[in-house]
Amino acid sequence: MSKKFLTDVIAKSGDMSAVAAGKLAADIIDAIKAEIVSSGRFTIPDFGAFAVRETPKRTGLNPKTGEKVQIKAGATVRFKASPALKGAALAGVKKGKRKAKA
């Protein structure tokens, strides 16, 4: 999904200009970022949850030279899909397979 896709959906459903829909999409994305930064988690019911996970300091290998490299600790955002989203995705996959066989 892209910001343009989100903007188009908002513009169509809200009967607003593309500029206004783009601003609203940007505001929604900024609000999600701010919530993840402040609480470390953001949940959308029937969609899923974004959560910050810390990554530990570790040793990796440079694939070009084979040399060991120290990788510093950091953080990443993980997404866990809700059961409703998983069910909808599974139904879509099954439907696609049925169409392919026909």
PDB file of N, CA and C in Angstrom:
ATOM      1  N   MET A   1       0.854  -1.161   0.000  1.00  0.00           N
ATOM      2  CA  MET A   1       0.000   0.000   0.000  1.00  0.00           C
ATOM      3  C   MET A   1       0.904   1.229   0.000  1.00  0.00           C
ATOM      4  N   SER A   2       0.524   2.206  -0.767  1.00  0.00           N
ATOM      5  CA  SER A   2       1.309   3.430  -0.845  1.00  0.00           C
ATOM      6  C   SER A   2       0.483   4.611  -0.331  1.00  0.00           C
ATOM      7  N   LYS A   3       1.146   5.730  -0.128  1.00  0.00           N
ATOM      8  CA  LYS A   3       0.441   6.933   0.308  1.00  0.00           C
ATOM      9  C   LYS A   3      -0.536   7.381  -0.770  1.00  0.00           C
ATOM     10  N   LYS A   4      -0.186   7.202  -2.032  1.00  0.00           N
ATOM     11  CA  LYS A   4      -1.081   7.579  -3.126  1.00  0.00           C
ATOM     12  C   LYS A   4      -2.345   6.728  -3.106  1.00  0.00           C
ATOM     13  N   PHE A   5      -2.198   5.424  -2.853  1.00  0.00           N
ATOM     14  CA  PHE A   5      -3.352   4.539  -2.754  1.00  0.00           C
ATOM     15  C   PHE A   5      -4.275   5.001  -1.627  1.00  0.00           C
ATOM     16  N   LEU A   6      -3.690   5.295  -0.467  1.00  0.00           N
ATOM     17  CA  LEU A   6      -4.462   5.769   0.680  1.00  0.00           C
ATOM     18  C   LEU A   6      -5.159   7.091   0.359  1.00  0.00           C
ATOM     19  N   THR A   7      -4.454   7.978  -0.315  1.00  0.00           N
ATOM     20  CA  THR A   7      -5.030   9.262  -0.721  1.00  0.00           C
ATOM     21  C   THR A   7      -6.206   9.054  -1.661  1.00  0.00           C
ATOM     22  N   ASP A   8      -6.079   8.167  -2.634  1.00  0.00           N
ATOM     23  CA  ASP A   8      -7.161   7.906  -3.581  1.00  0.00           C
ATOM     24  C   ASP A   8      -8.393   7.335  -2.889  1.00  0.00           C
ATOM     25  N   VAL A   9      -8.195   6.421  -1.947  1.00  0.00           N
ATOM     26  CA  VAL A   9      -9.320   5.833  -1.224  1.00  0.00           C
ATOM     27  C   VAL A   9     -10.034   6.899  -0.390  1.00  0.00           C
ATOM     28  N   ILE A  10      -9.274   7.744   0.290  1.00  0.00           N
ATOM     29  CA  ILE A  10      -9.870   8.806   1.105  1.00  0.00           C
ATOM     30  C   ILE A  10     -10.621   9.792   0.222  1.00  0.00           C
ATOM     31  N   ALA A  11     -10.053  10.170  -0.902  1.00  0.00           N
ATOM     32  CA  ALA A  11     -10.687  11.133  -1.805  1.00  0.00           C
ATOM     33  C   ALA A  11     -12.008  10.590  -2.347  1.00  0.00           C
ATOM     34  N   LYS A  12     -12.023   9.299  -2.722  1.00  0.00           N
ATOM     35  CA  LYS A  12     -13.244   8.704  -3.264  1.00  0.00           C
ATOM     36  C   LYS A  12     -14.325   8.554  -2.208  1.00  0.00           C
ATOM     37  N   SER A  13     -13.947   8.085  -1.016  1.00  0.00           N
ATOM     38  CA  SER A  13     -14.955   7.839   0.016  1.00  0.00           C
ATOM     39  C   SER A  13     -15.422   9.115   0.698  1.00  0.00           C
ATOM     40  N   GLY A  14     -14.588  10.147   0.705  1.00  0.00           N
ATOM     41  CA  GLY A  14     -14.939  11.377   1.394  1.00  0.00           C
ATOM     42  C   GLY A  14     -15.382  12.498   0.488  1.00  0.00           C
ATOM     43  N   ASP A  15     -15.433  12.253  -0.819  1.00  0.00           N
ATOM     44  CA  ASP A  15     -15.795  13.296  -1.781  1.00  0.00           C
ATOM     45  C   ASP A  15     -15.019  14.585  -1.527  1.00  0.00           C
ATOM     46  N   MET A  16     -13.701  14.457  -1.452  1.00  0.00           N
ATOM     47  CA  MET A  16     -12.852  15.631  -1.235  1.00  0.00           C
ATOM     48  C   MET A  16     -11.784  15.690  -2.307  1.00  0.00           C
ATOM     49  N   SER A  17     -11.122  16.819  -2.384  1.00  0.00           N
ATOM     50  CA  SER A  17     -10.087  16.993  -3.391  1.00  0.00           C
ATOM     51  C   SER A  17      -8.881  16.107  -3.074  1.00  0.00           C
ATOM     52  N   ALA A  18      -8.075  15.855  -4.083  1.00  0.00           N
ATOM     53  CA  ALA A  18      -6.885  15.029  -3.906  1.00  0.00           C
ATOM     54  C   ALA A  18      -5.894  15.689  -2.950  1.00  0.00           C
ATOM     55  N   VAL A  19      -5.818  17.018  -2.973  1.00  0.00           N
ATOM     56  CA  VAL A  19      -4.898  17.733  -2.089  1.00  0.00           C
ATOM     57  C   VAL A  19      -5.320  17.565  -0.635  1.00  0.00           C
ATOM     58  N   ALA A  20      -6.614  17.715  -0.360  1.00  0.00           N
ATOM     59  CA  ALA A  20      -7.124  17.558   1.001  1.00  0.00           C
ATOM     60  C   ALA A  20      -6.971  16.111   1.466  1.00  0.00           C
ATOM     61  N   ALA A  21      -7.247  15.163   0.582  1.00  0.00           N
ATOM     62  CA  ALA A  21      -7.105  13.749   0.926  1.00  0.00           C
ATOM     63  C   ALA A  21      -5.639  13.412   1.187  1.00  0.00           C
ATOM     64  N   GLY A  22      -4.722  13.986   0.414  1.00  0.00           N
ATOM     65  CA  GLY A  22      -3.298  13.771   0.627  1.00  0.00           C
ATOM     66  C   GLY A  22      -2.848  14.303   1.978  1.00  0.00           C
ATOM     67  N   LYS A  23      -3.360  15.468   2.366  1.00  0.00           N
ATOM     68  CA  LYS A  23      -3.020  16.042   3.670  1.00  0.00           C
ATOM     69  C   LYS A  23      -3.563  15.153   4.785  1.00  0.00           C
ATOM     70  N   LEU A  24      -4.791  14.657   4.622  1.00  0.00           N
ATOM     71  CA  LEU A  24      -5.380  13.778   5.630  1.00  0.00           C
ATOM     72  C   LEU A  24      -4.592  12.475   5.747  1.00  0.00           C
ATOM     73  N   ALA A  25      -4.185  11.897   4.630  1.00  0.00           N
ATOM     74  CA  ALA A  25      -3.382  10.667   4.644  1.00  0.00           C
ATOM     75  C   ALA A  25      -2.054  10.909   5.357  1.00  0.00           C
ATOM     76  N   ALA A  26      -1.421  12.041   5.079  1.00  0.00           N
ATOM     77  CA  ALA A  26      -0.149  12.372   5.731  1.00  0.00           C
ATOM     78  C   ALA A  26      -0.341  12.553   7.234  1.00  0.00           C
ATOM     79  N   ASP A  27      -1.457  13.185   7.628  1.00  0.00           N
ATOM     80  CA  ASP A  27      -1.745  13.381   9.051  1.00  0.00           C
ATOM     81  C   ASP A  27      -1.977  12.043   9.758  1.00  0.00           C
ATOM     82  N   ILE A  28      -2.663  11.115   9.087  1.00  0.00           N
ATOM     83  CA  ILE A  28      -2.909   9.793   9.670  1.00  0.00           C
ATOM     84  C   ILE A  28      -1.583   9.058   9.872  1.00  0.00           C
ATOM     85  N   ILE A  29      -0.723   9.090   8.864  1.00  0.00           N
ATOM     86  CA  ILE A  29       0.578   8.426   8.955  1.00  0.00           C
ATOM     87  C   ILE A  29       1.417   9.048  10.070  1.00  0.00           C
ATOM     88  N   ASP A  30       1.409  10.366  10.177  1.00  0.00           N
ATOM     89  CA  ASP A  30       2.160  11.050  11.238  1.00  0.00           C
ATOM     90  C   ASP A  30       1.625  10.689  12.621  1.00  0.00           C
ATOM     91  N   ALA A  31       0.290  10.559  12.754  1.00  0.00           N
ATOM     92  CA  ALA A  31      -0.306  10.194  14.040  1.00  0.00           C
ATOM     93  C   ALA A  31       0.094   8.774  14.432  1.00  0.00           C
ATOM     94  N   ILE A  32       0.134   7.863  13.460  1.00  0.00           N
ATOM     95  CA  ILE A  32       0.546   6.487  13.733  1.00  0.00           C
ATOM     96  C   ILE A  32       2.006   6.467  14.185  1.00  0.00           C
ATOM     97  N   LYS A  33       2.876   7.203  13.483  1.00  0.00           N
ATOM     98  CA  LYS A  33       4.294   7.277  13.860  1.00  0.00           C
ATOM     99  C   LYS A  33       4.450   7.816  15.278  1.00  0.00           C
ATOM    100  N   ALA A  34       3.721   8.892  15.590  1.00  0.00           N
ATOM    101  CA  ALA A  34       3.824   9.511  16.913  1.00  0.00           C
ATOM    102  C   ALA A  34       3.385   8.544  18.011  1.00  0.00           C
ATOM    103  N   GLU A  35       2.336   7.776  17.768  1.00  0.00           N
ATOM    104  CA  GLU A  35       1.859   6.813  18.765  1.00  0.00           C
ATOM    105  C   GLU A  35       2.870   5.689  18.962  1.00  0.00           C
ATOM    106  N   ILE A  36       3.482   5.219  17.884  1.00  0.00           N
ATOM    107  CA  ILE A  36       4.491   4.163  17.999  1.00  0.00           C
ATOM    108  C   ILE A  36       5.704   4.678  18.775  1.00  0.00           C
ATOM    109  N   VAL A  37       6.109   5.920  18.525  1.00  0.00           N
ATOM    110  CA  VAL A  37       7.256   6.495  19.231  1.00  0.00           C
ATOM    111  C   VAL A  37       6.936   6.679  20.716  1.00  0.00           C
ATOM    112  N   SER A  38       5.733   7.162  21.037  1.00  0.00           N
ATOM    113  CA  SER A  38       5.413   7.454  22.436  1.00  0.00           C
ATOM    114  C   SER A  38       5.098   6.206  23.249  1.00  0.00           C
ATOM    115  N   SER A  39       4.355   5.245  22.695  1.00  0.00           N
ATOM    116  CA  SER A  39       3.953   4.089  23.495  1.00  0.00           C
ATOM    117  C   SER A  39       4.625   2.783  23.074  1.00  0.00           C
ATOM    118  N   GLY A  40       5.245   2.767  21.897  1.00  0.00           N
ATOM    119  CA  GLY A  40       5.894   1.551  21.431  1.00  0.00           C
ATOM    120  C   GLY A  40       4.949   0.570  20.774  1.00  0.00           C
ATOM    121  N   ARG A  41       3.684   0.942  20.605  1.00  0.00           N
ATOM    122  CA  ARG A  41       2.689   0.027  20.030  1.00  0.00           C
ATOM    123  C   ARG A  41       1.550   0.830  19.399  1.00  0.00           C
ATOM    124  N   PHE A  42       1.005   0.282  18.306  1.00  0.00           N
ATOM    125  CA  PHE A  42      -0.169   0.885  17.667  1.00  0.00           C
ATOM    126  C   PHE A  42      -1.026  -0.244  17.117  1.00  0.00           C
ATOM    127  N   THR A  43      -2.299  -0.268  17.492  1.00  0.00           N
ATOM    128  CA  THR A  43      -3.198  -1.339  17.084  1.00  0.00           C
ATOM    129  C   THR A  43      -4.357  -0.775  16.284  1.00  0.00           C
ATOM    130  N   ILE A  44      -4.679  -1.443  15.183  1.00  0.00           N
ATOM    131  CA  ILE A  44      -5.869  -1.132  14.394  1.00  0.00           C
ATOM    132  C   ILE A  44      -6.772  -2.361  14.511  1.00  0.00           C
ATOM    133  N   PRO A  45      -7.936  -2.238  15.165  1.00  0.00           N
ATOM    134  CA  PRO A  45      -8.817  -3.392  15.330  1.00  0.00           C
ATOM    135  C   PRO A  45      -9.165  -4.025  13.977  1.00  0.00           C
ATOM    136  N   ASP A  46      -9.251  -5.336  13.955  1.00  0.00           N
ATOM    137  CA  ASP A  46      -9.547  -6.140  12.762  1.00  0.00           C
ATOM    138  C   ASP A  46      -8.490  -6.013  11.669  1.00  0.00           C
ATOM    139  N   PHE A  47      -7.350  -5.402  11.964  1.00  0.00           N
ATOM    140  CA  PHE A  47      -6.253  -5.302  11.002  1.00  0.00           C
ATOM    141  C   PHE A  47      -4.986  -5.891  11.586  1.00  0.00           C
ATOM    142  N   GLY A  48      -4.508  -5.325  12.701  1.00  0.00           N
ATOM    143  CA  GLY A  48      -3.308  -5.846  13.324  1.00  0.00           C
ATOM    144  C   GLY A  48      -2.646  -4.829  14.236  1.00  0.00           C
ATOM    145  N   ALA A  49      -1.448  -5.185  14.684  1.00  0.00           N
ATOM    146  CA  ALA A  49      -0.731  -4.333  15.634  1.00  0.00           C
ATOM    147  C   ALA A  49       0.720  -4.149  15.196  1.00  0.00           C
ATOM    148  N   PHE A  50       1.204  -2.933  15.366  1.00  0.00           N
ATOM    149  CA  PHE A  50       2.602  -2.594  15.144  1.00  0.00           C
ATOM    150  C   PHE A  50       3.245  -2.468  16.516  1.00  0.00           C
ATOM    151  N   ALA A  51       4.393  -3.087  16.699  1.00  0.00           N
ATOM    152  CA  ALA A  51       5.076  -3.025  17.992  1.00  0.00           C
ATOM    153  C   ALA A  51       6.568  -2.852  17.771  1.00  0.00           C
ATOM    154  N   VAL A  52       7.196  -2.064  18.649  1.00  0.00           N
ATOM    155  CA  VAL A  52       8.638  -1.843  18.581  1.00  0.00           C
ATOM    156  C   VAL A  52       9.323  -2.990  19.307  1.00  0.00           C
ATOM    157  N   ARG A  53      10.322  -3.577  18.659  1.00  0.00           N
ATOM    158  CA  ARG A  53      11.115  -4.652  19.256  1.00  0.00           C
ATOM    159  C   ARG A  53      12.576  -4.232  19.223  1.00  0.00           C
ATOM    160  N   GLU A  54      13.244  -4.441  20.332  1.00  0.00           N
ATOM    161  CA  GLU A  54      14.674  -4.132  20.393  1.00  0.00           C
ATOM    162  C   GLU A  54      15.466  -5.304  19.812  1.00  0.00           C
ATOM    163  N   THR A  55      16.506  -4.976  19.054  1.00  0.00           N
ATOM    164  CA  THR A  55      17.387  -6.006  18.512  1.00  0.00           C
ATOM    165  C   THR A  55      18.692  -5.962  19.289  1.00  0.00           C
ATOM    166  N   PRO A  56      19.208  -7.121  19.694  1.00  0.00           N
ATOM    167  CA  PRO A  56      20.429  -7.136  20.510  1.00  0.00           C
ATOM    168  C   PRO A  56      21.685  -6.899  19.678  1.00  0.00           C
ATOM    169  N   LYS A  57      22.744  -6.556  20.391  1.00  0.00           N
ATOM    170  CA  LYS A  57      24.063  -6.432  19.771  1.00  0.00           C
ATOM    171  C   LYS A  57      24.488  -7.842  19.354  1.00  0.00           C
ATOM    172  N   ARG A  58      25.045  -7.979  18.157  1.00  0.00           N
ATOM    173  CA  ARG A  58      25.427  -9.305  17.690  1.00  0.00           C
ATOM    174  C   ARG A  58      26.625  -9.233  16.750  1.00  0.00           C
ATOM    175  N   THR A  59      27.163 -10.396  16.428  1.00  0.00           N
ATOM    176  CA  THR A  59      28.280 -10.503  15.505  1.00  0.00           C
ATOM    177  C   THR A  59      27.756 -11.051  14.180  1.00  0.00           C
ATOM    178  N   GLY A  60      28.106 -10.397  13.089  1.00  0.00           N
ATOM    179  CA  GLY A  60      27.706 -10.841  11.765  1.00  0.00           C
ATOM    180  C   GLY A  60      28.932 -11.090  10.911  1.00  0.00           C
ATOM    181  N   LEU A  61      28.696 -11.569   9.705  1.00  0.00           N
ATOM    182  CA  LEU A  61      29.793 -11.828   8.771  1.00  0.00           C
ATOM    183  C   LEU A  61      29.642 -10.948   7.539  1.00  0.00           C
ATOM    184  N   ASN A  62      30.747 -10.345   7.107  1.00  0.00           N
ATOM    185  CA  ASN A  62      30.767  -9.615   5.860  1.00  0.00           C
ATOM    186  C   ASN A  62      30.775 -10.663   4.748  1.00  0.00           C
ATOM    187  N   PRO A  63      29.727 -10.708   3.906  1.00  0.00           N
ATOM    188  CA  PRO A  63      29.657 -11.759   2.897  1.00  0.00           C
ATOM    189  C   PRO A  63      30.759 -11.681   1.839  1.00  0.00           C
ATOM    190  N   LYS A  64      31.299 -10.511   1.641  1.00  0.00           N
ATOM    191  CA  LYS A  64      32.333 -10.337   0.622  1.00  0.00           C
ATOM    192  C   LYS A  64      33.694 -10.842   1.095  1.00  0.00           C
ATOM    193  N   THR A  65      34.021 -10.524   2.354  1.00  0.00           N
ATOM    194  CA  THR A  65      35.356 -10.865   2.857  1.00  0.00           C
ATOM    195  C   THR A  65      35.356 -12.018   3.858  1.00  0.00           C
ATOM    196  N   GLY A  66      34.170 -12.337   4.409  1.00  0.00           N
ATOM    197  CA  GLY A  66      34.104 -13.369   5.432  1.00  0.00           C
ATOM    198  C   GLY A  66      34.548 -12.882   6.800  1.00  0.00           C
ATOM    199  N   GLU A  67      34.867 -11.606   6.913  1.00  0.00           N
ATOM    200  CA  GLU A  67      35.343 -11.010   8.148  1.00  0.00           C
ATOM    201  C   GLU A  67      34.181 -10.850   9.134  1.00  0.00           C
ATOM    202  N   LYS A  68      34.443 -11.082  10.432  1.00  0.00           N
ATOM    203  CA  LYS A  68      33.427 -10.885  11.466  1.00  0.00           C
ATOM    204  C   LYS A  68      33.262  -9.394  11.724  1.00  0.00           C
ATOM    205  N   VAL A  69      32.005  -8.970  11.845  1.00  0.00           N
ATOM    206  CA  VAL A  69      31.679  -7.560  12.041  1.00  0.00           C
ATOM    207  C   VAL A  69      30.728  -7.447  13.229  1.00  0.00           C
ATOM    208  N   GLN A  70      30.964  -6.471  14.093  1.00  0.00           N
ATOM    209  CA  GLN A  70      30.066  -6.223  15.208  1.00  0.00           C
ATOM    210  C   GLN A  70      28.887  -5.380  14.724  1.00  0.00           C
ATOM    211  N   ILE A  71      27.669  -5.837  15.009  1.00  0.00           N
ATOM    212  CA  ILE A  71      26.455  -5.108  14.651  1.00  0.00           C
ATOM    213  C   ILE A  71      25.871  -4.575  15.949  1.00  0.00           C
ATOM    214  N   LYS A  72      25.664  -3.247  16.018  1.00  0.00           N
ATOM    215  CA  LYS A  72      25.192  -2.646  17.267  1.00  0.00           C
ATOM    216  C   LYS A  72      23.712  -2.930  17.496  1.00  0.00           C
ATOM    217  N   ALA A  73      23.292  -2.791  18.739  1.00  0.00           N
ATOM    218  CA  ALA A  73      21.902  -2.994  19.115  1.00  0.00           C
ATOM    219  C   ALA A  73      21.045  -1.899  18.488  1.00  0.00           C
ATOM    220  N   GLY A  74      19.797  -2.207  18.254  1.00  0.00           N
ATOM    221  CA  GLY A  74      18.903  -1.228  17.653  1.00  0.00           C
ATOM    222  C   GLY A  74      17.461  -1.570  17.955  1.00  0.00           C
ATOM    223  N   ALA A  75      16.572  -1.086  17.112  1.00  0.00           N
ATOM    224  CA  ALA A  75      15.149  -1.348  17.274  1.00  0.00           C
ATOM    225  C   ALA A  75      14.507  -1.455  15.900  1.00  0.00           C
ATOM    226  N   THR A  76      13.426  -2.212  15.828  1.00  0.00           N
ATOM    227  CA  THR A  76      12.685  -2.361  14.587  1.00  0.00           C
ATOM    228  C   THR A  76      11.200  -2.403  14.915  1.00  0.00           C
ATOM    229  N   VAL A  77      10.377  -2.147  13.930  1.00  0.00           N
ATOM    230  CA  VAL A  77       8.924  -2.211  14.117  1.00  0.00           C
ATOM    231  C   VAL A  77       8.435  -3.488  13.466  1.00  0.00           C
ATOM    232  N   ARG A  78       7.709  -4.289  14.233  1.00  0.00           N
ATOM    233  CA  ARG A  78       7.141  -5.539  13.735  1.00  0.00           C
ATOM    234  C   ARG A  78       5.633  -5.386  13.605  1.00  0.00           C
ATOM    235  N   PHE A  79       5.051  -6.133  12.676  1.00  0.00           N
ATOM    236  CA  PHE A  79       3.603  -6.121  12.477  1.00  0.00           C
ATOM    237  C   PHE A  79       3.063  -7.513  12.731  1.00  0.00           C
ATOM    238  N   LYS A  80       1.989  -7.602  13.501  1.00  0.00           N
ATOM    239  CA  LYS A  80       1.307  -8.871  13.733  1.00  0.00           C
ATOM    240  C   LYS A  80      -0.130  -8.717  13.258  1.00  0.00           C
ATOM    241  N   ALA A  81      -0.506  -9.518  12.275  1.00  0.00           N
ATOM    242  CA  ALA A  81      -1.842  -9.446  11.706  1.00  0.00           C
ATOM    243  C   ALA A  81      -2.877  -9.987  12.688  1.00  0.00           C
ATOM    244  N   SER A  82      -4.078  -9.390  12.652  1.00  0.00           N
ATOM    245  CA  SER A  82      -5.167  -9.858  13.505  1.00  0.00           C
ATOM    246  C   SER A  82      -5.757 -11.141  12.920  1.00  0.00           C
ATOM    247  N   PRO A  83      -6.464 -11.913  13.728  1.00  0.00           N
ATOM    248  CA  PRO A  83      -7.116 -13.117  13.202  1.00  0.00           C
ATOM    249  C   PRO A  83      -8.089 -12.807  12.057  1.00  0.00           C
ATOM    250  N   ALA A  84      -8.775 -11.664  12.125  1.00  0.00           N
ATOM    251  CA  ALA A  84      -9.706 -11.285  11.063  1.00  0.00           C
ATOM    252  C   ALA A  84      -8.973 -11.054   9.745  1.00  0.00           C
ATOM    253  N   LEU A  85      -7.820 -10.397   9.801  1.00  0.00           N
ATOM    254  CA  LEU A  85      -7.037 -10.151   8.591  1.00  0.00           C
ATOM    255  C   LEU A  85      -6.476 -11.450   8.038  1.00  0.00           C
ATOM    256  N   LYS A  86      -5.997 -12.332   8.920  1.00  0.00           N
ATOM    257  CA  LYS A  86      -5.485 -13.621   8.474  1.00  0.00           C
ATOM    258  C   LYS A  86      -6.577 -14.430   7.788  1.00  0.00           C
ATOM    259  N   GLY A  87      -7.780 -14.422   8.354  1.00  0.00           N
ATOM    260  CA  GLY A  87      -8.898 -15.148   7.763  1.00  0.00           C
ATOM    261  C   GLY A  87      -9.277 -14.597   6.402  1.00  0.00           C
ATOM    262  N   ALA A  88      -9.297 -13.284   6.277  1.00  0.00           N
ATOM    263  CA  ALA A  88      -9.633 -12.656   4.993  1.00  0.00           C
ATOM    264  C   ALA A  88      -8.562 -12.967   3.949  1.00  0.00           C
ATOM    265  N   ALA A  89      -7.304 -12.943   4.349  1.00  0.00           N
ATOM    266  CA  ALA A  89      -6.224 -13.249   3.409  1.00  0.00           C
ATOM    267  C   ALA A  89      -6.308 -14.699   2.954  1.00  0.00           C
ATOM    268  N   LEU A  90      -6.594 -15.615   3.878  1.00  0.00           N
ATOM    269  CA  LEU A  90      -6.714 -17.029   3.533  1.00  0.00           C
ATOM    270  C   LEU A  90      -7.880 -17.252   2.575  1.00  0.00           C
ATOM    271  N   ALA A  91      -8.998 -16.575   2.821  1.00  0.00           N
ATOM    272  CA  ALA A  91     -10.154 -16.697   1.931  1.00  0.00           C
ATOM    273  C   ALA A  91      -9.812 -16.179   0.544  1.00  0.00           C
ATOM    274  N   GLY A  92      -9.051 -15.093   0.462  1.00  0.00           N
ATOM    275  CA  GLY A  92      -8.634 -14.544  -0.827  1.00  0.00           C
ATOM    276  C   GLY A  92      -7.718 -15.489  -1.582  1.00  0.00           C
ATOM    277  N   VAL A  93      -6.823 -16.160  -0.876  1.00  0.00           N
ATOM    278  CA  VAL A  93      -5.902 -17.110  -1.507  1.00  0.00           C
ATOM    279  C   VAL A  93      -6.686 -18.301  -2.051  1.00  0.00           C
ATOM    280  N   LYS A  94      -7.612 -18.811  -1.245  1.00  0.00           N
ATOM    281  CA  LYS A  94      -8.417 -19.954  -1.680  1.00  0.00           C
ATOM    282  C   LYS A  94      -9.257 -19.587  -2.894  1.00  0.00           C
ATOM    283  N   LYS A  95      -9.830 -18.389  -2.906  1.00  0.00           N
ATOM    284  CA  LYS A  95     -10.657 -17.936  -4.016  1.00  0.00           C
ATOM    285  C   LYS A  95      -9.795 -17.813  -5.280  1.00  0.00           C
ATOM    286  N   GLY A  96      -8.585 -17.296  -5.136  1.00  0.00           N
ATOM    287  CA  GLY A  96      -7.666 -17.158  -6.270  1.00  0.00           C
ATOM    288  C   GLY A  96      -7.294 -18.509  -6.861  1.00  0.00           C
ATOM    289  N   LYS A  97      -7.093 -19.502  -6.009  1.00  0.00           N
ATOM    290  CA  LYS A  97      -6.750 -20.848  -6.485  1.00  0.00           C
ATOM    291  C   LYS A  97      -7.915 -21.468  -7.245  1.00  0.00           C
ATOM    292  N   ARG A  98      -9.152 -21.215  -6.762  1.00  0.00           N
ATOM    293  CA  ARG A  98     -10.322 -21.756  -7.442  1.00  0.00           C
ATOM    294  C   ARG A  98     -10.469 -21.149  -8.827  1.00  0.00           C
ATOM    295  N   LYS A  99     -10.196 -19.858  -8.952  1.00  0.00           N
ATOM    296  CA  LYS A  99     -10.277 -19.186 -10.267  1.00  0.00           C
ATOM    297  C   LYS A  99      -9.204 -19.690 -11.208  1.00  0.00           C
ATOM    298  N   ALA A 100      -8.014 -19.973 -10.681  1.00  0.00           N
ATOM    299  CA  ALA A 100      -6.898 -20.444 -11.501  1.00  0.00           C
ATOM    300  C   ALA A 100      -7.176 -21.838 -12.060  1.00  0.00           C
ATOM    301  N   LYS A 101      -7.869 -22.678 -11.308  1.00  0.00           N
ATOM    302  CA  LYS A 101      -8.170 -24.037 -11.760  1.00  0.00           C
ATOM    303  C   LYS A 101      -9.237 -24.043 -12.858  1.00  0.00           C
ATOM    304  N   ALA A 102     -10.144 -23.076 -12.812  1.00  0.00           N
ATOM    305  CA  ALA A 102     -11.265 -23.057 -13.771  1.00  0.00           C
ATOM    306  C   ALA A 102     -10.845 -22.692 -15.170  1.00  0.00           C
TER     307      ALA A 102
END
